[in-house]
Amino acid sequence: LCDGEDLLGDNDLLSCEDREIYVVEVLKVEDAGATQEHPPQVTFRIKEALRGQREVGSEMEALWSPAGNDIDTTGREAELEAWNATPMKGPEKGQTFIVMKRDHIAGWPDRISYRCRYPFTEKKRDEVAKCIAAAAKAREEAARAHAAAVAKRKEEDLPALEKIDVAAAAKDAAIVVVGKLSLQPPQYTPGGWVSPDRYLKGADDE
């Protein structure tokens, strides 16, 4: 997940798999009385999903987020209040953009980030698509490398584990726990509980 978007470069944000990115056409802009605290609401038509599940031709409503500020609320309340009250205009109807949705907060409307928000050109669209594809490929390669490392570790550990004299080890142990080995955090997960023998035989330990 990608938080603190003001601290990341554009390519880093575009690489975040949790951020939906679309090519959109502006259909409707509601910015009468809009401010930076209460930004314009915009209705878009999805023209292309570069990353995301929305269908081409469907509509999406979202707030047109303002640029961030670095105003610390401690001792600068008047400055923040002035920033919040600053009028804000939305995009023009009919314009086409490449936009990135901000991470969703329960109970909040969808928001379009002010970052990675580009007027559409074919060149910029290709640059964004290339960045997304490169990030997806890197994640896939990392997942394959991790799976291979886990398999190799199991293969290397099995001979040593088969030689363990459990009865002798139990005699020397200060505490003996009888039960199953959990490879999951101390909470219920869809993977359930995995016993040592199933683990060594290659059971799923995700």
PDB file of C-alpha atoms in Angstrom, residues 11-176:
ATOM      1  CA  ASN A  11       6.821   6.733 -10.804  1.00  0.00           C
ATOM      2  CA  ASP A  12       6.672   5.377  -7.253  1.00  0.00           C
ATOM      3  CA  LEU A  13       2.996   6.305  -6.984  1.00  0.00           C
ATOM      4  CA  LEU A  14       2.177   4.865 -10.402  1.00  0.00           C
ATOM      5  CA  SER A  15       3.850   1.631  -9.280  1.00  0.00           C
ATOM      6  CA  CYS A  16       1.535   1.232  -6.271  1.00  0.00           C
ATOM      7  CA  GLU A  17      -0.768  -1.657  -7.143  1.00  0.00           C
ATOM      8  CA  ASP A  18      -3.538  -0.399  -4.847  1.00  0.00           C
ATOM      9  CA  ARG A  19      -4.012   2.834  -6.815  1.00  0.00           C
ATOM     10  CA  GLU A  20      -6.535   2.746  -9.659  1.00  0.00           C
ATOM     11  CA  ILE A  21      -5.476   4.684 -12.761  1.00  0.00           C
ATOM     12  CA  TYR A  22      -7.805   5.623 -15.601  1.00  0.00           C
ATOM     13  CA  VAL A  23      -8.043   7.680 -18.744  1.00  0.00           C
ATOM     14  CA  VAL A  24     -11.219   9.707 -18.245  1.00  0.00           C
ATOM     15  CA  GLU A  25     -13.369  12.317 -19.947  1.00  0.00           C
ATOM     16  CA  VAL A  26     -14.929  15.040 -17.811  1.00  0.00           C
ATOM     17  CA  LEU A  27     -18.720  14.904 -18.129  1.00  0.00           C
ATOM     18  CA  LYS A  28     -19.898  17.193 -15.336  1.00  0.00           C
ATOM     19  CA  VAL A  29     -18.274  19.594 -12.875  1.00  0.00           C
ATOM     20  CA  GLU A  30     -19.916  20.836  -9.682  1.00  0.00           C
ATOM     21  CA  ASP A  31     -17.649  23.549  -8.338  1.00  0.00           C
ATOM     22  CA  ALA A  32     -20.043  26.331  -7.322  1.00  0.00           C
ATOM     23  CA  GLY A  33     -18.846  27.420  -3.890  1.00  0.00           C
ATOM     24  CA  ALA A  34     -16.126  24.769  -3.877  1.00  0.00           C
ATOM     25  CA  THR A  35     -13.074  25.357  -1.710  1.00  0.00           C
ATOM     26  CA  GLN A  36      -9.871  23.498  -1.004  1.00  0.00           C
ATOM     27  CA  GLU A  37     -11.542  22.033   2.078  1.00  0.00           C
ATOM     28  CA  HIS A  38     -14.618  21.052   0.051  1.00  0.00           C
ATOM     29  CA  PRO A  39     -13.269  20.452  -3.464  1.00  0.00           C
ATOM     30  CA  PRO A  40     -15.313  20.197  -6.660  1.00  0.00           C
ATOM     31  CA  GLN A  41     -17.176  17.013  -7.433  1.00  0.00           C
ATOM     32  CA  VAL A  42     -16.607  15.731 -10.935  1.00  0.00           C
ATOM     33  CA  THR A  43     -18.363  13.070 -13.002  1.00  0.00           C
ATOM     34  CA  PHE A  44     -16.121  11.212 -15.428  1.00  0.00           C
ATOM     35  CA  ARG A  45     -16.586   8.677 -18.189  1.00  0.00           C
ATOM     36  CA  ILE A  46     -13.994   5.911 -18.156  1.00  0.00           C
ATOM     37  CA  LYS A  47     -12.208   5.770 -21.500  1.00  0.00           C
ATOM     38  CA  GLU A  48      -9.500   3.285 -20.519  1.00  0.00           C
ATOM     39  CA  ALA A  49      -8.596   1.383 -17.359  1.00  0.00           C
ATOM     40  CA  LEU A  50      -4.816   1.429 -17.082  1.00  0.00           C
ATOM     41  CA  ARG A  51      -5.148  -0.271 -13.689  1.00  0.00           C
ATOM     42  CA  GLY A  52      -8.514  -0.844 -12.057  1.00  0.00           C
ATOM     43  CA  GLN A  53     -11.793  -2.722 -12.391  1.00  0.00           C
ATOM     44  CA  ARG A  54     -14.099  -0.022 -13.739  1.00  0.00           C
ATOM     45  CA  GLU A  55     -15.491  -0.755 -17.175  1.00  0.00           C
ATOM     46  CA  VAL A  56     -14.860   1.411 -20.207  1.00  0.00           C
ATOM     47  CA  GLY A  57     -17.907   3.622 -20.783  1.00  0.00           C
ATOM     48  CA  SER A  58     -18.996   3.566 -17.145  1.00  0.00           C
ATOM     49  CA  GLU A  59     -19.246   6.741 -15.085  1.00  0.00           C
ATOM     50  CA  MET A  60     -17.344   7.617 -11.949  1.00  0.00           C
ATOM     51  CA  GLU A  61     -17.946  10.438  -9.477  1.00  0.00           C
ATOM     52  CA  ALA A  62     -15.041  11.724  -7.404  1.00  0.00           C
ATOM     53  CA  LEU A  63     -13.729  14.823  -5.670  1.00  0.00           C
ATOM     54  CA  TRP A  64     -11.072  16.809  -7.529  1.00  0.00           C
ATOM     55  CA  SER A  65      -8.478  17.003  -4.749  1.00  0.00           C
ATOM     56  CA  PRO A  66      -6.411  20.152  -4.224  1.00  0.00           C
ATOM     57  CA  ALA A  67      -2.646  20.102  -3.943  1.00  0.00           C
ATOM     58  CA  GLY A  68      -1.424  19.262  -0.474  1.00  0.00           C
ATOM     59  CA  ASN A  69      -0.135  21.766   2.050  1.00  0.00           C
ATOM     60  CA  ASP A  70       2.572  21.632   4.678  1.00  0.00           C
ATOM     61  CA  ILE A  71       0.695  23.649   7.281  1.00  0.00           C
ATOM     62  CA  ASP A  72       1.217  22.283  10.775  1.00  0.00           C
ATOM     63  CA  THR A  73      -2.017  22.743  12.713  1.00  0.00           C
ATOM     64  CA  THR A  74      -0.128  23.584  15.896  1.00  0.00           C
ATOM     65  CA  GLY A  75       0.066  27.366  16.068  1.00  0.00           C
ATOM     66  CA  ARG A  76      -0.916  27.886  12.427  1.00  0.00           C
ATOM     67  CA  GLU A  77      -4.666  27.415  12.696  1.00  0.00           C
ATOM     68  CA  ALA A  78      -5.446  30.778  11.063  1.00  0.00           C
ATOM     69  CA  GLU A  79      -3.225  29.911   8.095  1.00  0.00           C
ATOM     70  CA  LEU A  80      -4.877  26.517   7.716  1.00  0.00           C
ATOM     71  CA  GLU A  81      -8.331  28.073   7.936  1.00  0.00           C
ATOM     72  CA  ALA A  82      -7.417  30.492   5.139  1.00  0.00           C
ATOM     73  CA  TRP A  83      -6.076  27.631   3.024  1.00  0.00           C
ATOM     74  CA  ASN A  84      -9.246  25.625   3.564  1.00  0.00           C
ATOM     75  CA  ALA A  85     -11.423  28.577   2.548  1.00  0.00           C
ATOM     76  CA  THR A  86      -9.551  29.241  -0.704  1.00  0.00           C
ATOM     77  CA  PRO A  87     -11.960  28.888  -3.678  1.00  0.00           C
ATOM     78  CA  MET A  88     -11.210  26.036  -6.023  1.00  0.00           C
ATOM     79  CA  LYS A  89     -12.244  25.404  -9.608  1.00  0.00           C
ATOM     80  CA  GLY A  90     -12.600  22.004 -11.179  1.00  0.00           C
ATOM     81  CA  PRO A  91     -11.525  20.882 -14.660  1.00  0.00           C
ATOM     82  CA  GLU A  92     -13.406  21.910 -17.782  1.00  0.00           C
ATOM     83  CA  LYS A  93     -16.198  19.757 -19.141  1.00  0.00           C
ATOM     84  CA  GLY A  94     -15.003  17.725 -22.128  1.00  0.00           C
ATOM     85  CA  GLN A  95     -11.364  17.603 -21.061  1.00  0.00           C
ATOM     86  CA  THR A  96      -9.578  14.250 -20.997  1.00  0.00           C
ATOM     87  CA  PHE A  97      -7.154  13.314 -18.231  1.00  0.00           C
ATOM     88  CA  ILE A  98      -5.116  10.472 -16.893  1.00  0.00           C
ATOM     89  CA  VAL A  99      -6.090  10.303 -13.228  1.00  0.00           C
ATOM     90  CA  MET A 100      -5.186   8.282 -10.165  1.00  0.00           C
ATOM     91  CA  LYS A 101      -7.718   7.583  -7.430  1.00  0.00           C
ATOM     92  CA  ARG A 102      -6.561   8.143  -3.885  1.00  0.00           C
ATOM     93  CA  ASP A 103      -6.755   5.299  -1.385  1.00  0.00           C
ATOM     94  CA  HIS A 104     -10.347   4.886  -0.251  1.00  0.00           C
ATOM     95  CA  ILE A 105     -11.351   5.877   3.275  1.00  0.00           C
ATOM     96  CA  ALA A 106     -14.531   4.271   4.605  1.00  0.00           C
ATOM     97  CA  GLY A 107     -17.362   6.797   4.704  1.00  0.00           C
ATOM     98  CA  TRP A 108     -15.575   9.243   2.397  1.00  0.00           C
ATOM     99  CA  PRO A 109     -16.404   9.862  -1.269  1.00  0.00           C
ATOM    100  CA  ASP A 110     -13.924   8.761  -3.916  1.00  0.00           C
ATOM    101  CA  ARG A 111     -11.135  11.250  -4.526  1.00  0.00           C
ATOM    102  CA  ILE A 112      -8.895  11.954  -7.490  1.00  0.00           C
ATOM    103  CA  SER A 113      -5.342  12.619  -6.389  1.00  0.00           C
ATOM    104  CA  TYR A 114      -3.707  15.863  -7.424  1.00  0.00           C
ATOM    105  CA  ARG A 115      -0.613  13.744  -8.070  1.00  0.00           C
ATOM    106  CA  CYS A 116      -0.207  11.803 -11.333  1.00  0.00           C
ATOM    107  CA  ARG A 117      -3.094  13.833 -12.794  1.00  0.00           C
ATOM    108  CA  TYR A 118      -2.123  14.584 -16.356  1.00  0.00           C
ATOM    109  CA  PRO A 119      -3.883  16.208 -19.313  1.00  0.00           C
ATOM    110  CA  PHE A 120      -4.170  13.365 -21.785  1.00  0.00           C
ATOM    111  CA  THR A 121      -1.651  12.840 -24.563  1.00  0.00           C
ATOM    112  CA  GLU A 122      -0.811   9.556 -26.240  1.00  0.00           C
ATOM    113  CA  LYS A 123       2.813   9.985 -25.173  1.00  0.00           C
ATOM    114  CA  LYS A 124       1.940  10.428 -21.492  1.00  0.00           C
ATOM    115  CA  ARG A 125      -0.550   7.533 -21.650  1.00  0.00           C
ATOM    116  CA  ASP A 126       2.206   5.247 -22.999  1.00  0.00           C
ATOM    117  CA  GLU A 127       4.655   6.418 -20.318  1.00  0.00           C
ATOM    118  CA  VAL A 128       2.147   5.670 -17.544  1.00  0.00           C
ATOM    119  CA  ALA A 129       1.212   2.279 -19.009  1.00  0.00           C
ATOM    120  CA  LYS A 130       4.907   1.346 -19.302  1.00  0.00           C
ATOM    121  CA  CYS A 131       5.525   2.267 -15.663  1.00  0.00           C
ATOM    122  CA  ILE A 132       2.530   0.211 -14.498  1.00  0.00           C
ATOM    123  CA  ALA A 133       3.616  -2.802 -16.551  1.00  0.00           C
ATOM    124  CA  ALA A 134       7.201  -2.619 -15.261  1.00  0.00           C
ATOM    125  CA  ALA A 135       5.996  -2.510 -11.652  1.00  0.00           C
ATOM    126  CA  ALA A 136       3.679  -5.492 -12.185  1.00  0.00           C
ATOM    127  CA  LYS A 137       6.524  -7.483 -13.772  1.00  0.00           C
ATOM    128  CA  ALA A 138       8.834  -6.661 -10.853  1.00  0.00           C
ATOM    129  CA  ARG A 139       6.218  -7.869  -8.350  1.00  0.00           C
ATOM    130  CA  GLU A 140       5.752 -11.125 -10.278  1.00  0.00           C
ATOM    131  CA  GLU A 141       9.497 -11.743 -10.394  1.00  0.00           C
ATOM    132  CA  ALA A 142       9.812 -11.037  -6.668  1.00  0.00           C
ATOM    133  CA  ALA A 143       6.956 -13.465  -5.909  1.00  0.00           C
ATOM    134  CA  ARG A 144       8.594 -16.200  -8.002  1.00  0.00           C
ATOM    135  CA  ALA A 145      11.943 -15.631  -6.293  1.00  0.00           C
ATOM    136  CA  HIS A 146      10.293 -15.819  -2.868  1.00  0.00           C
ATOM    137  CA  ALA A 147       8.476 -19.048  -3.741  1.00  0.00           C
ATOM    138  CA  ALA A 148      11.700 -20.594  -5.014  1.00  0.00           C
ATOM    139  CA  ALA A 149      13.559 -19.580  -1.846  1.00  0.00           C
ATOM    140  CA  VAL A 150      10.845 -21.086   0.371  1.00  0.00           C
ATOM    141  CA  ALA A 151      10.895 -24.348  -1.607  1.00  0.00           C
ATOM    142  CA  LYS A 152      14.702 -24.504  -1.437  1.00  0.00           C
ATOM    143  CA  ARG A 153      14.675 -23.880   2.329  1.00  0.00           C
ATOM    144  CA  LYS A 154      12.127 -26.670   2.868  1.00  0.00           C
ATOM    145  CA  GLU A 155      14.213 -29.041   0.778  1.00  0.00           C
ATOM    146  CA  GLU A 156      17.371 -28.174   2.723  1.00  0.00           C
ATOM    147  CA  ASP A 157      15.690 -28.389   6.141  1.00  0.00           C
ATOM    148  CA  LEU A 158      13.879 -31.692   5.629  1.00  0.00           C
ATOM    149  CA  PRO A 159      16.895 -34.042   6.063  1.00  0.00           C
ATOM    150  CA  ALA A 160      17.912 -32.313   9.290  1.00  0.00           C
ATOM    151  CA  LEU A 161      14.386 -32.371  10.692  1.00  0.00           C
ATOM    152  CA  GLU A 162      13.999 -36.073   9.917  1.00  0.00           C
ATOM    153  CA  LYS A 163      17.020 -36.791  12.143  1.00  0.00           C
ATOM    154  CA  ILE A 164      15.572 -35.024  15.185  1.00  0.00           C
ATOM    155  CA  ASP A 165      14.899 -37.346  18.122  1.00  0.00           C
ATOM    156  CA  VAL A 166      11.688 -35.729  19.363  1.00  0.00           C
ATOM    157  CA  ALA A 167      11.555 -37.823  22.559  1.00  0.00           C
ATOM    158  CA  ALA A 168      15.121 -36.918  23.512  1.00  0.00           C
ATOM    159  CA  ALA A 169      14.569 -33.249  22.687  1.00  0.00           C
ATOM    160  CA  ALA A 170      11.430 -33.206  24.851  1.00  0.00           C
ATOM    161  CA  LYS A 171      13.363 -34.561  27.842  1.00  0.00           C
ATOM    162  CA  ASP A 172      15.819 -31.671  27.635  1.00  0.00           C
ATOM    163  CA  ALA A 173      13.203 -28.985  27.032  1.00  0.00           C
ATOM    164  CA  ALA A 174      12.061 -26.652  29.792  1.00  0.00           C
ATOM    165  CA  ILE A 175       8.608 -26.384  28.213  1.00  0.00           C
ATOM    166  CA  VAL A 176       6.910 -28.936  26.010  1.00  0.00           C
TER     167      VAL A 176
END
